[in-house]
GROMACS .gro file of C-alpha atoms in nm:
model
  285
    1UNK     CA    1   6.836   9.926   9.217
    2UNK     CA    2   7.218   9.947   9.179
    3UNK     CA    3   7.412   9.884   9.489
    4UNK     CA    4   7.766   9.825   9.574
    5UNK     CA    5   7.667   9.418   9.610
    6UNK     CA    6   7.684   9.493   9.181
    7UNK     CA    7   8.068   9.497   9.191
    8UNK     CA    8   8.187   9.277   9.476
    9UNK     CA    9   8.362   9.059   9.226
   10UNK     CA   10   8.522   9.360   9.063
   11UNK     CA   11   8.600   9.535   9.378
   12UNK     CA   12   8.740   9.276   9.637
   13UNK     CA   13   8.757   9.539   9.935
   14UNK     CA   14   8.967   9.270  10.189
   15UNK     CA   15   9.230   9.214   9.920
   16UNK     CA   16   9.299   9.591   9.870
   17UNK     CA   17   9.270   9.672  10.239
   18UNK     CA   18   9.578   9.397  10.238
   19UNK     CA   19   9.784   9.593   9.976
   20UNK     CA   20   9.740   9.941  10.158
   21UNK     CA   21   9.808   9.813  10.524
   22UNK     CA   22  10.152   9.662  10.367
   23UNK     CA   23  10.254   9.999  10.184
   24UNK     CA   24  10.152  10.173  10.505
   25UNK     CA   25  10.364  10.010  10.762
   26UNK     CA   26  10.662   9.974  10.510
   27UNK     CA   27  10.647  10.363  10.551
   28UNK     CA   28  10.749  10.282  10.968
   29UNK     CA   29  11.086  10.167  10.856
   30UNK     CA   30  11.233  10.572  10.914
   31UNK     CA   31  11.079  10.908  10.958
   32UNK     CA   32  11.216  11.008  10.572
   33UNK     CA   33  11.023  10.679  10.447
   34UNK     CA   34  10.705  10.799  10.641
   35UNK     CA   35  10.745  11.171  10.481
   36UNK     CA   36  10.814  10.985  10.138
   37UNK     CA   37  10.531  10.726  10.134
   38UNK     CA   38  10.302  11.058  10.205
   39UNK     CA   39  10.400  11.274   9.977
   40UNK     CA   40  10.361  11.040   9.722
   41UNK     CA   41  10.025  10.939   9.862
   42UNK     CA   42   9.917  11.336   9.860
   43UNK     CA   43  10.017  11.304   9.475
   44UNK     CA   44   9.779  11.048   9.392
   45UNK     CA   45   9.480  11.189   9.571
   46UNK     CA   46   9.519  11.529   9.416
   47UNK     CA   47   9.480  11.366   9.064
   48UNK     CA   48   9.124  11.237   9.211
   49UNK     CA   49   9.038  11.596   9.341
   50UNK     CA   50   9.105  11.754   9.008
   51UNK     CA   51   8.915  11.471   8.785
   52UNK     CA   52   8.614  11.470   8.954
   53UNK     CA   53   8.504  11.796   8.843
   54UNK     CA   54   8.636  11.724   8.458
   55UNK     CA   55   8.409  11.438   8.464
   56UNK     CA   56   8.064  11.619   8.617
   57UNK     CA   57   8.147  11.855   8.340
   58UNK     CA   58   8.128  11.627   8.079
   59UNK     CA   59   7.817  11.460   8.230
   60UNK     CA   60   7.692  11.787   8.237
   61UNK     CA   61   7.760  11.879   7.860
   62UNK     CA   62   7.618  11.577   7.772
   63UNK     CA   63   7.234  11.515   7.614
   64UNK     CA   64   7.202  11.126   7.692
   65UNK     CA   65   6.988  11.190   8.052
   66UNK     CA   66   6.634  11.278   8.019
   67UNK     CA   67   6.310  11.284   8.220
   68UNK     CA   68   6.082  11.085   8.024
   69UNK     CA   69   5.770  11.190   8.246
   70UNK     CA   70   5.829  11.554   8.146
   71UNK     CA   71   5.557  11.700   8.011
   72UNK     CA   72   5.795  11.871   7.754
   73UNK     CA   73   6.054  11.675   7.562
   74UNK     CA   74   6.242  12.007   7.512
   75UNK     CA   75   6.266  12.026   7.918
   76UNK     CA   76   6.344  11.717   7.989
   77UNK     CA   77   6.726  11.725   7.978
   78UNK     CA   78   6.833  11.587   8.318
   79UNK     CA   79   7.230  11.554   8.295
   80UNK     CA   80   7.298  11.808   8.581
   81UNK     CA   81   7.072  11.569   8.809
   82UNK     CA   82   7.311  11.313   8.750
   83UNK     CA   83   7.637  11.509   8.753
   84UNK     CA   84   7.533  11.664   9.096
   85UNK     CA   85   7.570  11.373   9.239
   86UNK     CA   86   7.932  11.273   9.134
   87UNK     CA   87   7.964  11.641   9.212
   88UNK     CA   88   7.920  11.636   9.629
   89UNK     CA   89   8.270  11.443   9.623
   90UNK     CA   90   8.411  11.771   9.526
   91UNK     CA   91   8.252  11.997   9.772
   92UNK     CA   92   8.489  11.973  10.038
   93UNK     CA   93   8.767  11.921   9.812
   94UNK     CA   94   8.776  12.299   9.707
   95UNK     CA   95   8.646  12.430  10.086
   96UNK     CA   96   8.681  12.267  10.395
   97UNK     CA   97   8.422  12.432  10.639
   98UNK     CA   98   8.649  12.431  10.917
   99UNK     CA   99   8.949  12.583  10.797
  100UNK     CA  100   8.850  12.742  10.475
  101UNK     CA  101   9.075  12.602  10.281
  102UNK     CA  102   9.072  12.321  10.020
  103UNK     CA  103   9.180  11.964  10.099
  104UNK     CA  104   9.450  12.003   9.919
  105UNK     CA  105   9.645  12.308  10.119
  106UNK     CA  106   9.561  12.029  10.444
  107UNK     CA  107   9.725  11.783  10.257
  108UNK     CA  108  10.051  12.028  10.185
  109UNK     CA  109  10.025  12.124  10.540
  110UNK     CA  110  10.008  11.753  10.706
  111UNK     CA  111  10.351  11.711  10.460
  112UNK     CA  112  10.538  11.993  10.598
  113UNK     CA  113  10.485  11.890  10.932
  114UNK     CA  114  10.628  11.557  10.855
  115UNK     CA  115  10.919  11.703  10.684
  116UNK     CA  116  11.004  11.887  10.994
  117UNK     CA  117  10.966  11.566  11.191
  118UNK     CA  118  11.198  11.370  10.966
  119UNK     CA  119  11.418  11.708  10.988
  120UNK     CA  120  11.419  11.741  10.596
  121UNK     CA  121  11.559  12.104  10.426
  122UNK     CA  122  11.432  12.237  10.150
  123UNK     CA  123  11.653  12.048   9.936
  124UNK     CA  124  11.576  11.727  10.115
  125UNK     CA  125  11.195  11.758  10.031
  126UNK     CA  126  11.314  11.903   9.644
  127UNK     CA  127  11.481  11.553   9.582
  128UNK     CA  128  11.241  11.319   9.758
  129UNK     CA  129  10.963  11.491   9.557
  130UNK     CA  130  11.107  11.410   9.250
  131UNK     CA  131  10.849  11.252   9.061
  132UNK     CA  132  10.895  10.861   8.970
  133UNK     CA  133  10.850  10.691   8.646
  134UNK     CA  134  10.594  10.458   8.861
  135UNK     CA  135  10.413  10.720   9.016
  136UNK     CA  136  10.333  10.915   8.668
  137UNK     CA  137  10.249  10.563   8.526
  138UNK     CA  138   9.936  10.572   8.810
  139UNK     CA  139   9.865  10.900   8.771
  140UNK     CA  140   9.786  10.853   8.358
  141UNK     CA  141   9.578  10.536   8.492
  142UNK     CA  142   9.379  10.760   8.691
  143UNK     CA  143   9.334  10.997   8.409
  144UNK     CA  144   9.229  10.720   8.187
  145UNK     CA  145   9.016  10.627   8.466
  146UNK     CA  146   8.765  10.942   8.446
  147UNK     CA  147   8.819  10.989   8.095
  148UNK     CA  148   8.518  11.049   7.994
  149UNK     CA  149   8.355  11.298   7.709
  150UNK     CA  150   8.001  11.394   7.644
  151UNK     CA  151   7.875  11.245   7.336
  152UNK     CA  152   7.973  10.873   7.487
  153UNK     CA  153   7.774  10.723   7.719
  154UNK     CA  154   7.955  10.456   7.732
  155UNK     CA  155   8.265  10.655   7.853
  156UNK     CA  156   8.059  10.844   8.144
  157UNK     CA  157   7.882  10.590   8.292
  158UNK     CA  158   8.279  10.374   8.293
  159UNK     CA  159   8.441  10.708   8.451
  160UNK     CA  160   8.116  10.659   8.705
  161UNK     CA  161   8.162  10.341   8.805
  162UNK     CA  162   8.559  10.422   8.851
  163UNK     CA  163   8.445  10.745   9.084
  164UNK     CA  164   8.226  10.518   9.302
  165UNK     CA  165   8.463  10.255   9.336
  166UNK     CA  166   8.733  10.544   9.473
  167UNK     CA  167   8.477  10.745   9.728
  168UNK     CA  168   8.396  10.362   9.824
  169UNK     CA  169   8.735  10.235   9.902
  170UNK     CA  170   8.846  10.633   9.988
  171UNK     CA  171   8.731  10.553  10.387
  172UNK     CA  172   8.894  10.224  10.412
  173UNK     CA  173   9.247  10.393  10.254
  174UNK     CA  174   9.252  10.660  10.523
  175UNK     CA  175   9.130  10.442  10.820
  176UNK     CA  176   9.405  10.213  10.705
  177UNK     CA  177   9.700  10.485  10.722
  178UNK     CA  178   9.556  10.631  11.038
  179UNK     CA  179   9.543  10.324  11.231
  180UNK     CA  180   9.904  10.230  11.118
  181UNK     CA  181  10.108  10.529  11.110
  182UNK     CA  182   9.905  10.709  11.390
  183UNK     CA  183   9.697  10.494  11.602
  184UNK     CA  184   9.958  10.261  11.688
  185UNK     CA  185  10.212  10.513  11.702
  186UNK     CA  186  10.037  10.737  11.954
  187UNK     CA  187  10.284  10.645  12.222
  188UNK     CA  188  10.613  10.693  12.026
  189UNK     CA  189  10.776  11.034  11.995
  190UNK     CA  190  10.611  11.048  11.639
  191UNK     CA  191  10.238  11.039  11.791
  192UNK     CA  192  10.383  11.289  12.092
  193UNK     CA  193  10.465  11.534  11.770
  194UNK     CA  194  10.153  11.503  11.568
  195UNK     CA  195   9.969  11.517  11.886
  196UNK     CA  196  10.136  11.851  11.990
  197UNK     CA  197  10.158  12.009  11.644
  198UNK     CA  198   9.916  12.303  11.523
  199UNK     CA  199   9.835  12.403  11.168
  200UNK     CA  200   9.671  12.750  11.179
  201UNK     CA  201   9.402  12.887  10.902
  202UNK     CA  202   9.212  13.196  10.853
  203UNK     CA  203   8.916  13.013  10.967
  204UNK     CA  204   9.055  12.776  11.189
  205UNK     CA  205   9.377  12.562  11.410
  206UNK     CA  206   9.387  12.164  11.326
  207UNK     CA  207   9.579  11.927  11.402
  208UNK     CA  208   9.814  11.818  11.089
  209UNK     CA  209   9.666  11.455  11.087
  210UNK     CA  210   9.286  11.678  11.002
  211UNK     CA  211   9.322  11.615  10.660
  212UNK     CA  212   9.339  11.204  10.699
  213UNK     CA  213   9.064  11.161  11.009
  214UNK     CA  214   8.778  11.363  10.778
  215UNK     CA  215   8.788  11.115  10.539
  216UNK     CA  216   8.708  10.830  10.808
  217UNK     CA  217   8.940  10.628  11.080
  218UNK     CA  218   8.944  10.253  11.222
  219UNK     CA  219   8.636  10.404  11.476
  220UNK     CA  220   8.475  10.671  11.310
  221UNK     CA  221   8.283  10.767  10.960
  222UNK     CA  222   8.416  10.996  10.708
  223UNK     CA  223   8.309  11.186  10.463
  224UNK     CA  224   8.388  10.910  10.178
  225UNK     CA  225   8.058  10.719  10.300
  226UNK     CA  226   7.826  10.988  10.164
  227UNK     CA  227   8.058  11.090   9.859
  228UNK     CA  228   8.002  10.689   9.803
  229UNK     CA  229   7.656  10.625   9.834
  230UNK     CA  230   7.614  10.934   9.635
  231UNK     CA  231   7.814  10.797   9.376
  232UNK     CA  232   7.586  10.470   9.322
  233UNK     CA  233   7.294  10.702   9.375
  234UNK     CA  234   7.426  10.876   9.052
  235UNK     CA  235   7.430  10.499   8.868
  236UNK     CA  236   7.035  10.499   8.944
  237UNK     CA  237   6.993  10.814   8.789
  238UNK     CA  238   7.167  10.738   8.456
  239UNK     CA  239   6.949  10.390   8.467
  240UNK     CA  240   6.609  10.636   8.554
  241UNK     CA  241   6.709  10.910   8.285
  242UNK     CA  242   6.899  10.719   7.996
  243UNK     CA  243   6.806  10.456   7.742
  244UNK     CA  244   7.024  10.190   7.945
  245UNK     CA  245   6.886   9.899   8.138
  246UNK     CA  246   7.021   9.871   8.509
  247UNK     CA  247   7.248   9.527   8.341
  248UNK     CA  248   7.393   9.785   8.104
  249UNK     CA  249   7.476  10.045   8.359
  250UNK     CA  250   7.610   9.747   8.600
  251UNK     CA  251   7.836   9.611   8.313
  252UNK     CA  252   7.991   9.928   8.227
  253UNK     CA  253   8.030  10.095   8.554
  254UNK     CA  254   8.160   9.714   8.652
  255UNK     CA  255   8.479   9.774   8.407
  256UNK     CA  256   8.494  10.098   8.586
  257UNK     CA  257   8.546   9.921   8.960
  258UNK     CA  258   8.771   9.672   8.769
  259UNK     CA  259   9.022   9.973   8.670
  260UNK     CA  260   8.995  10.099   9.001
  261UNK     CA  261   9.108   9.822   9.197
  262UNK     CA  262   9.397   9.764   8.933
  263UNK     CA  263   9.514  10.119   8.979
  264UNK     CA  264   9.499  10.099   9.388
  265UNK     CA  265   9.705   9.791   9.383
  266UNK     CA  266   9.945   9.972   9.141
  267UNK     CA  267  10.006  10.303   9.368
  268UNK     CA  268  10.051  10.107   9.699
  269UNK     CA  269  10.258   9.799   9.556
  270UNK     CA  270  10.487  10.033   9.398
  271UNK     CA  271  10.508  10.256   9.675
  272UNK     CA  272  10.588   9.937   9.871
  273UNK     CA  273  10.894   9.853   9.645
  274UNK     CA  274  10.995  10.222   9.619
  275UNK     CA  275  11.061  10.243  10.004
  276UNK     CA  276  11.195   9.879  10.018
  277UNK     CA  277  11.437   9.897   9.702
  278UNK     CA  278  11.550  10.262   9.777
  279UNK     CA  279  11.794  10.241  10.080
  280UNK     CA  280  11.742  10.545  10.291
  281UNK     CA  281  12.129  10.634  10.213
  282UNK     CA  282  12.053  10.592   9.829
  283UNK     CA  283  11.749  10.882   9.856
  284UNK     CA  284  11.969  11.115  10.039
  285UNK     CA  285  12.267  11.072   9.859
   0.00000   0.00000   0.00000
């Protein structure tokens, strides 16, 4: 049986945990580097929310998955089995049961509440959302990352292992930015405001910070830990329902995790250097 003890030397969690804690608390330096470091963050995990479903699509497409206990080889075809699982990570993504709303509208609603604590106009937020030549660098990493089509197995079960490494290192990420820009800030004016503020929904008033805490903080479990183990769940199906041994399906998922981590380190490092290079007079020149 696959588990996540597969791709511990592909994944190294404590080294990554490292790289995100830096990027996060280089984001304390100013209220504009906070907003900045965010919306850039926001960016990134919006390209996840809108691959996931391109890639159970393409599992879905696909003929490689079959029941081999069916009684008929003509009803055997399994691939939505396997794609349902890679699936459940997308759930919440396009409707959040408590607001009614997709992740995404919490994540654009968590931003404008930090622009108005960093007292940004309109035109502030227009030129500190410019997109950087780093930033669209990640973003084609994570494309290439569940690129994936449905006559290569090969391809899926890579784009797999890249999906399970994300939902497994998604908890850690957010526990890691609300311990450092919330948790320890509770008692500064910045935790007064996000403590205070109100985002309302047609189904529902959160708190701004909503959107980070569901997908897991420093004391509690997130969503991610499902989406995860659901993820590596999916692994065992292509190893039940395809003509790959469990080594074959470790090896290529494995180069999966491996692209993963490289593309984590990428976003936060150059986050990191953005906020440190970029004088705060420089970005609102």
């Amino acid at each position: 049986m696959i588990t996540l003890e597969n791709f511990q030397t592909q994944l190294d969690s404590a080294e990554l945990n490292a790289v995100m804690e830096s990027a996060c608390r280089a984001s304390l330096a100013s209220p504009i580097d906070t907003y900045r470091f965010m919306q850039r963050f926001v960016h990134y995990a919006r390209a996840y929310s809108a691959l996931v479903p391109q890639l159970c699509s393409a599992i879905g497409c696909s003929s490689f998955f079959n029941d081999s206990n069916s009684p008929f080889s003509a009803h055997a075809e399994r691939s939505m089995d396997v794609a349902a699982k890679v699936f459940t990570a997308s759930i919440e993504e396009f409707y959040d049961p408590r607001t009614g709303v997709s992740h995404r509208t919490l994540s654009y609603a968590l931003l404008d509440k930090l622009a108005e604590y960093a007292g940004l106009s309109a035109i502030d937020v227009a030129r500190l959302s410019s997109p950087e030549g780093w930033l669209s660098e990640v973003l084609a990493m994570v494309e290439t990352g569940y690129g994936a089509t449905s006559d290569d197995l090969a391809s899926l079960v890579r784009a797999m292992g890249f999906h399970a490494a994300a939902e497994t290192i998604g908890e850690n990420e957010c526990s890691i930015i609300n311990s450092v820009l919330f948790t320890e800030q509770r008692h500064t004016a910045f935790g007064d405001f996000i403590r205070r503020s109100k985002v309302a929904f047609a189904e529902g008033t959160v708190s701004p910070w909503y959107w980070i805490v569901i997908h897991g903080t420093e004391t509690t479990t997130g969503i991610e830990v499902e989406h995860a183990a659901d993820a590596l769940d999916a692994l065992n199906r292509v190893v039940a329902y395809s003509r790959l041994s469990e080594e074959q399906v470790v090896d290529l998922a494995g180069r999966g995790f491996a692209l993963f981590s490289q593309v984590q380190t990428a976003f936060f490092s150059n986050a990191q250097k953005e906020l440190e290079l970029r004088p705060l007079q420089l970005v609102m020149a």
